[in-house]
Coordinates of N, CA and C in Angstrom, one line a residue:
X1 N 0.8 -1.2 0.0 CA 0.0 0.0 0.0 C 0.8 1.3 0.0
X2 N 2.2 1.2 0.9 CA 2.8 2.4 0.7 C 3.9 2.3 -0.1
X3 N 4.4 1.1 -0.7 CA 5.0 1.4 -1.4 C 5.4 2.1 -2.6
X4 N 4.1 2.2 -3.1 CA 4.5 3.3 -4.6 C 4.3 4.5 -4.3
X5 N 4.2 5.0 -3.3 CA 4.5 6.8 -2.6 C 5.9 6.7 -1.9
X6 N 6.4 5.9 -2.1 CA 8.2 5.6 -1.3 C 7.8 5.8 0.3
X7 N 6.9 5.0 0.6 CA 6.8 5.5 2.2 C 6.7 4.0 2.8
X8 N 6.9 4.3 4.3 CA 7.0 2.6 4.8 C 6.0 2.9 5.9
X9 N 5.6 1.6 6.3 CA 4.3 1.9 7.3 C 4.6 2.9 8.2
X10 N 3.6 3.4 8.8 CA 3.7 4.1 9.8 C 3.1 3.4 11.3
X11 N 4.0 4.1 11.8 CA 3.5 3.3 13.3 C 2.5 3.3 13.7
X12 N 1.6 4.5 13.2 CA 0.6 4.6 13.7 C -0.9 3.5 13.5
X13 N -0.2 2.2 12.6 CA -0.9 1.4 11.4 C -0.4 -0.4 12.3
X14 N -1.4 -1.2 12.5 CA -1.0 -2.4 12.5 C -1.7 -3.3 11.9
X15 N -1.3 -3.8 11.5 CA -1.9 -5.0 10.2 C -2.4 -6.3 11.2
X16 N -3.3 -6.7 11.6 CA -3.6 -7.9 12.4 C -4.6 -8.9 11.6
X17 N -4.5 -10.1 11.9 CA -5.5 -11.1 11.4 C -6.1 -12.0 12.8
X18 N -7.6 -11.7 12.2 CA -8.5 -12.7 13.7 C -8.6 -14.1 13.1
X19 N -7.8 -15.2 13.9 CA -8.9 -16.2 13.5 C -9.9 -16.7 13.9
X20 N -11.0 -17.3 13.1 CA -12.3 -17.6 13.5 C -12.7 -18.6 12.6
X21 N -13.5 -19.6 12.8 CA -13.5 -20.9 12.2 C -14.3 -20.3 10.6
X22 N -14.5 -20.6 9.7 CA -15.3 -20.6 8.7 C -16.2 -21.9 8.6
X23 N -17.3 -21.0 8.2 CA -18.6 -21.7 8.4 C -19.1 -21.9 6.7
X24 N -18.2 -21.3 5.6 CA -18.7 -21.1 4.3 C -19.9 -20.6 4.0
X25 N -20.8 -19.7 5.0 CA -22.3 -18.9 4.9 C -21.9 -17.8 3.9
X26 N -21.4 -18.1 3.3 CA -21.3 -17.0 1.9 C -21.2 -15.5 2.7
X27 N -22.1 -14.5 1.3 CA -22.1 -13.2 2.1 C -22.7 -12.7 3.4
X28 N -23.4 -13.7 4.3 CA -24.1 -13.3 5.4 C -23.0 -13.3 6.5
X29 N -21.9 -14.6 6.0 CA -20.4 -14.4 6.9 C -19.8 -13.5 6.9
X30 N -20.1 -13.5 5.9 CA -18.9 -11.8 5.2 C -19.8 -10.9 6.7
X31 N -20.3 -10.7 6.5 CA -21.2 -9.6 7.3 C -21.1 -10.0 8.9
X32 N -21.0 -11.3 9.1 CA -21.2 -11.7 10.9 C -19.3 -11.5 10.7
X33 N -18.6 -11.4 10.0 CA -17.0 -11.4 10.6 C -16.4 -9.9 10.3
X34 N -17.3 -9.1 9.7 CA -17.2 -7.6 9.6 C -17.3 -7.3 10.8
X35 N -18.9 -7.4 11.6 CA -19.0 -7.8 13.2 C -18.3 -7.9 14.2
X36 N -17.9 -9.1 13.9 CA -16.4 -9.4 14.9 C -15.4 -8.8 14.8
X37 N -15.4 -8.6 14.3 CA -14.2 -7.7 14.0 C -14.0 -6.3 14.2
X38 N -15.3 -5.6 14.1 CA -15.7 -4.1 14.7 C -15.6 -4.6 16.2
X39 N -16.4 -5.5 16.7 CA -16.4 -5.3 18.2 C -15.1 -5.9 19.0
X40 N -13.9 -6.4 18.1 CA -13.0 -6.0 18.5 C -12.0 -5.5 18.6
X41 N -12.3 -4.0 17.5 CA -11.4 -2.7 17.5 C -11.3 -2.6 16.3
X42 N -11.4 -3.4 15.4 CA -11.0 -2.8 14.2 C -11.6 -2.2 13.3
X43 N -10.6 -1.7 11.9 CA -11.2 -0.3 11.7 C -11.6 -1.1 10.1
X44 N -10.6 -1.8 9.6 CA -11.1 -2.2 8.1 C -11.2 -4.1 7.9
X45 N -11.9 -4.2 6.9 CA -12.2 -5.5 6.8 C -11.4 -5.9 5.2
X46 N -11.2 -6.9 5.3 CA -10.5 -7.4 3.4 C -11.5 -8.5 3.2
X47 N -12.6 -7.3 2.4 CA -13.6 -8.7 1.8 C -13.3 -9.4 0.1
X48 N -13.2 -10.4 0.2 CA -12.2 -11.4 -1.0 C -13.7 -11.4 -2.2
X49 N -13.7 -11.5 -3.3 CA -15.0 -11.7 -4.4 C -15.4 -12.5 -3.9
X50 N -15.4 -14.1 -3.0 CA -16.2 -14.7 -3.3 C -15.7 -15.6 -2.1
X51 N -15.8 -14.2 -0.5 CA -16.2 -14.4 1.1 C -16.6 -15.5 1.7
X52 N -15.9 -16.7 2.1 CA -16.6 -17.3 3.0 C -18.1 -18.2 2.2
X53 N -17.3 -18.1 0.5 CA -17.9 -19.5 -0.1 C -17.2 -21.0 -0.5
X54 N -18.1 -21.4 -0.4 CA -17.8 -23.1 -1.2 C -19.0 -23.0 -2.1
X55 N -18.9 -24.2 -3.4 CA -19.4 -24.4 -4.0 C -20.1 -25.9 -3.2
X56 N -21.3 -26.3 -3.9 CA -22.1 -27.4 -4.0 C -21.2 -28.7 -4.0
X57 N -21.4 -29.8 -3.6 CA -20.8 -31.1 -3.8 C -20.7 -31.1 -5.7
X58 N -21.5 -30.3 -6.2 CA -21.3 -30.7 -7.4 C -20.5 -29.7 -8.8
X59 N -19.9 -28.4 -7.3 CA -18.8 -27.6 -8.1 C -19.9 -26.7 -8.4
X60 N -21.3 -26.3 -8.6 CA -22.3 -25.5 -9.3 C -22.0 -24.5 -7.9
X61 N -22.0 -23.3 -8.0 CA -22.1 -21.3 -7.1 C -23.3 -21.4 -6.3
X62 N -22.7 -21.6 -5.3 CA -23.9 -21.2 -4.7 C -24.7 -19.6 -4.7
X63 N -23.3 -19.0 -4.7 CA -23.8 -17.6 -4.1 C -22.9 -16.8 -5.6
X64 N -23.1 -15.3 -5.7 CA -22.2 -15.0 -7.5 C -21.1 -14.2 -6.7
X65 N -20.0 -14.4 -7.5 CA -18.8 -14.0 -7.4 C -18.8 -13.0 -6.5
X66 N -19.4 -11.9 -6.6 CA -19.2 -10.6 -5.8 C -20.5 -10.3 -4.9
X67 N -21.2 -11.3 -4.8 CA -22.4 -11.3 -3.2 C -21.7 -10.3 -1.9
X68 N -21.1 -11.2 -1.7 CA -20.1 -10.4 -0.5 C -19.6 -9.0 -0.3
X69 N -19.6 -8.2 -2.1 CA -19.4 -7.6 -1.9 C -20.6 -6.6 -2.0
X70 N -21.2 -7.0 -2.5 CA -23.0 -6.2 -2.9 C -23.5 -6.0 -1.4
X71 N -23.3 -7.4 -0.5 CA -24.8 -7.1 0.4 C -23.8 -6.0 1.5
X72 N -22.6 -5.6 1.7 CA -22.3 -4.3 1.9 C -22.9 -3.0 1.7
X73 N -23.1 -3.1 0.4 CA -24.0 -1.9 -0.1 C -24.8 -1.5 0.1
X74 N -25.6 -2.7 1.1 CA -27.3 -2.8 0.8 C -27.4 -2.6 2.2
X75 N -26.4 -3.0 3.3 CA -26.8 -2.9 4.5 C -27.6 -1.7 5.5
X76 N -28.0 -2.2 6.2 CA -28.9 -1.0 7.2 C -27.9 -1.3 8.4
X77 N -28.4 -0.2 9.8 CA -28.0 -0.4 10.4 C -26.3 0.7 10.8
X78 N -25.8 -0.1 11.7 CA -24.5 1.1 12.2 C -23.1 0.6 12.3
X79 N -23.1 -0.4 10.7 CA -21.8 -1.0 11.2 C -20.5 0.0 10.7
X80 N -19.8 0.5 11.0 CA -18.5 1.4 11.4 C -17.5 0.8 10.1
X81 N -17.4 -0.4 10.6 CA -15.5 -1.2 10.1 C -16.1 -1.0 8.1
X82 N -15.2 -0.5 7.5 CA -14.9 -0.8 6.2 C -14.5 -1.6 5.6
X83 N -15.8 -1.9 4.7 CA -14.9 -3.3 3.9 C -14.0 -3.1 2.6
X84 N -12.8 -3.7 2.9 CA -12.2 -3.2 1.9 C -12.3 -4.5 0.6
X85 N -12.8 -4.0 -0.4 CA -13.3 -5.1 -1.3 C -12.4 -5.5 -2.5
X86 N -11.8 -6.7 -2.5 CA -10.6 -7.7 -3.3 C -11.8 -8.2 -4.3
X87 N -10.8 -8.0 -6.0 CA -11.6 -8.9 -7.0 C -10.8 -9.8 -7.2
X88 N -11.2 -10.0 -8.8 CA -10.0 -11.2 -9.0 C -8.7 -10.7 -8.6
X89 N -7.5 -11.9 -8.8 CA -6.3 -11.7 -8.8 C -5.5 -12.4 -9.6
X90 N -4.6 -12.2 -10.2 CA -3.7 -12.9 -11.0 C -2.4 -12.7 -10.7
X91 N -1.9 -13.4 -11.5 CA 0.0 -13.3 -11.9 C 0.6 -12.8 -13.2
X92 N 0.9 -11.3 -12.5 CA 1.3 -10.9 -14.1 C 3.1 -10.7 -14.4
X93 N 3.7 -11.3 -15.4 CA 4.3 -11.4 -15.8 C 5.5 -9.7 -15.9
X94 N 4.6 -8.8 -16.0 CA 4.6 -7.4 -16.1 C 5.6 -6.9 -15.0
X95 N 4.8 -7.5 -14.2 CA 5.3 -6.7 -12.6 C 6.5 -7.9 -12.0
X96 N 6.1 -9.1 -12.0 CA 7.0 -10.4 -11.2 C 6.1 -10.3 -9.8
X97 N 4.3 -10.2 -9.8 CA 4.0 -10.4 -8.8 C 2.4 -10.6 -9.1
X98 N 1.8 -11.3 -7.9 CA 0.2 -10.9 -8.4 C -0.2 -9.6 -8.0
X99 N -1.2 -9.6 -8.8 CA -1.9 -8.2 -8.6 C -3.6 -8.3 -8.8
X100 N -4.5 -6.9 -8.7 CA -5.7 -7.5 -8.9 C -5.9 -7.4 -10.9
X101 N -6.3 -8.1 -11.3 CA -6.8 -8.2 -12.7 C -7.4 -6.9 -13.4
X102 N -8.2 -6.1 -12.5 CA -8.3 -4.2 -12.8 C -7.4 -3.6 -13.5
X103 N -6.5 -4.2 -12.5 CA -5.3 -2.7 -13.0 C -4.3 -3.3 -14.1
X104 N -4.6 -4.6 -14.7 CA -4.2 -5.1 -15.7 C -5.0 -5.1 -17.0
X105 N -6.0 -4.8 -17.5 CA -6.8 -4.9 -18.9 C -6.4 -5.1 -19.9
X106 N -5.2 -5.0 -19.7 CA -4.4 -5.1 -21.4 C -3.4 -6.6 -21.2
X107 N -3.2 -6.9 -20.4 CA -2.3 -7.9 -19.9 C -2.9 -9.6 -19.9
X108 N -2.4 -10.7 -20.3 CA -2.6 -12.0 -20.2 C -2.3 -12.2 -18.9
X109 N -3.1 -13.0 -18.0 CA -2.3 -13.1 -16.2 C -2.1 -14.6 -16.5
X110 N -1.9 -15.0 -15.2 CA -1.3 -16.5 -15.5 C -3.1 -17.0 -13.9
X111 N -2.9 -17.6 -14.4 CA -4.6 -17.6 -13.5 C -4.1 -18.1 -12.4
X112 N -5.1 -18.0 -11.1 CA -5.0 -18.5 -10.1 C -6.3 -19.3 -9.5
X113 N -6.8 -19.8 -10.6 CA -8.0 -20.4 -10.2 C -8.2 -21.6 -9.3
X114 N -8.7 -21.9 -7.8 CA -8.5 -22.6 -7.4 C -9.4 -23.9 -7.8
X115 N -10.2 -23.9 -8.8 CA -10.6 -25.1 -9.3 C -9.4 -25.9 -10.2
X116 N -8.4 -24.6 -11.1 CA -7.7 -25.1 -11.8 C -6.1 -26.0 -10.5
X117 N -6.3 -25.3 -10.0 CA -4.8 -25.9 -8.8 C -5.1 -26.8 -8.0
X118 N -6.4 -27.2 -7.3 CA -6.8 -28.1 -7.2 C -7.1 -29.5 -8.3
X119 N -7.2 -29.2 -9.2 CA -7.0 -30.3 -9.8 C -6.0 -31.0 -10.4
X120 N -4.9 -30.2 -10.7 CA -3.5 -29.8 -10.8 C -2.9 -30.8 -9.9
X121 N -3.2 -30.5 -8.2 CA -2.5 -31.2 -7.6 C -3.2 -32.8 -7.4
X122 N -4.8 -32.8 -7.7 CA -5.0 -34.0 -7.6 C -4.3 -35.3 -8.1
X123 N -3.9 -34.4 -9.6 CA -2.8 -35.1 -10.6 C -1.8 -35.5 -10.3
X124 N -1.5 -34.7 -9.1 CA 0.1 -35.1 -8.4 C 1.1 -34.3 -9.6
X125 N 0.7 -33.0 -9.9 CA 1.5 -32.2 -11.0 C 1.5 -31.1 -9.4
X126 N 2.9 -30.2 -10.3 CA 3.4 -29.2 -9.8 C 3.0 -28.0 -10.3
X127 N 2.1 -27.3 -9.5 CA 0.9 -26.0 -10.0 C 2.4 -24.6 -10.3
X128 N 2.1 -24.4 -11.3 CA 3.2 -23.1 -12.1 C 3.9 -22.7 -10.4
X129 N 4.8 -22.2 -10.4 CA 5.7 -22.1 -9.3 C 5.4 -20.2 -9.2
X130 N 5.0 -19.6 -10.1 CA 4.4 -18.1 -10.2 C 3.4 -17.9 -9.1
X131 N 2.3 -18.9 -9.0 CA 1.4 -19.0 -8.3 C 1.4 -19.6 -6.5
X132 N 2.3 -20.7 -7.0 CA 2.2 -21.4 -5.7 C 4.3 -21.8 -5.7
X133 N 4.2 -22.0 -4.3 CA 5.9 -22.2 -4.0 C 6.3 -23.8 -4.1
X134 N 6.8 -24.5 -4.9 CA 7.3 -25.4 -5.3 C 7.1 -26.6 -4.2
X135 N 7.6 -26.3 -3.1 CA 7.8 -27.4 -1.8 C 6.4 -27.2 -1.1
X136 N 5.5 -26.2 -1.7 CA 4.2 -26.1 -1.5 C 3.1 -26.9 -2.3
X137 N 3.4 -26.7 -3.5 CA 2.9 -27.6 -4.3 C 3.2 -29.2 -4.0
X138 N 4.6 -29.4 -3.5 CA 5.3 -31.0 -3.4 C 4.1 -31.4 -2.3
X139 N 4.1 -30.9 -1.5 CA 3.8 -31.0 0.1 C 2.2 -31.5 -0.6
X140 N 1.7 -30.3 -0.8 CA -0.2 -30.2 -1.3 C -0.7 -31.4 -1.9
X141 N 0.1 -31.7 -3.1 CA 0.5 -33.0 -3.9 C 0.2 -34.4 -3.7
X142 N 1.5 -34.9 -2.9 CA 1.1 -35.6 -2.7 C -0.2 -35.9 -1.1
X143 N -0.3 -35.0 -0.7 CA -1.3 -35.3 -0.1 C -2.6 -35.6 -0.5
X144 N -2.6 -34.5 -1.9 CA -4.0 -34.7 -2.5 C -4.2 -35.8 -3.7
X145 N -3.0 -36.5 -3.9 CA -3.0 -37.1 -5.3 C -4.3 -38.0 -5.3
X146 N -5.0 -38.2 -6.6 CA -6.2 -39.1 -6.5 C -5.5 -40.4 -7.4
X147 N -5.7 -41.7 -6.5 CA -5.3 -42.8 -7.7 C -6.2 -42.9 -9.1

């Protein structure tokens, strides 16, 4: 965030993560861990496209890509904490990092699709090393290989 103004955090800034079990309630999670998270202290939220979902036993959406970020919009009520709202993301070649797919339009990314890496490792293959870290992929692998 502060890096392309040449500045480094400021003290006045701490970056914290709550953990809390996930329950995959789509965007109504999104909204119960916004919650939690106001009531204890904090100021912004990083809501991801597609919050605290899973898909169906049968891979079909439950809920559409950016739910999570809509029912924000819609809310009533006095909730404070800001969600800060993440879309896609990719690996661009461009930079040597991911980034969000926005600020790329002109660019090929290298995808990060977790249907596609998941399957990937089912194969017992090594998911592009851009994406995921090699001894990460080894590890994920064979755990997940399907005979």
């Amino acid at each position: 965030l502060w890096g392309p103004r040449n500045e480094a955090v400021p003290d006045r800034v701490v970056l914290l993560g709550l953990d809390i079990k996930m329950f995959y309630g789509g965007p109504k999670e999104a909204v119960m861990h916004a919650i939690y998270r106001q009531n204890m202290g904090y100021t912004h939220i990083i809501i991801g496209r597609k919050h605290a979902d899973a898909p169906y036993a049968n891979g079909e959406n439950i809920w559409g890509d950016f739910d999570a970020h809509q029912i924000f919009d819609n809310l009533g009520g006095d909730l404070q904490i800001k969600p800060l709202k993440v879309g896609f993301a990719a690996y661009y070649d461009s930079i040597g990092r991911v980034d969000l797919c926005e600020r790329h339009k002109d660019e090929k990314p290298v995808s990060i699709s977790g249907k596609d890496i998941r399957s990937t490792l089912q194969k017992g293959e090594l998911v592009d090393p851009r994406v995921m870290r090699p001894s990460t992929s080894q590890i994920l692998g064979a755990a997940m290989k399907t005979a």
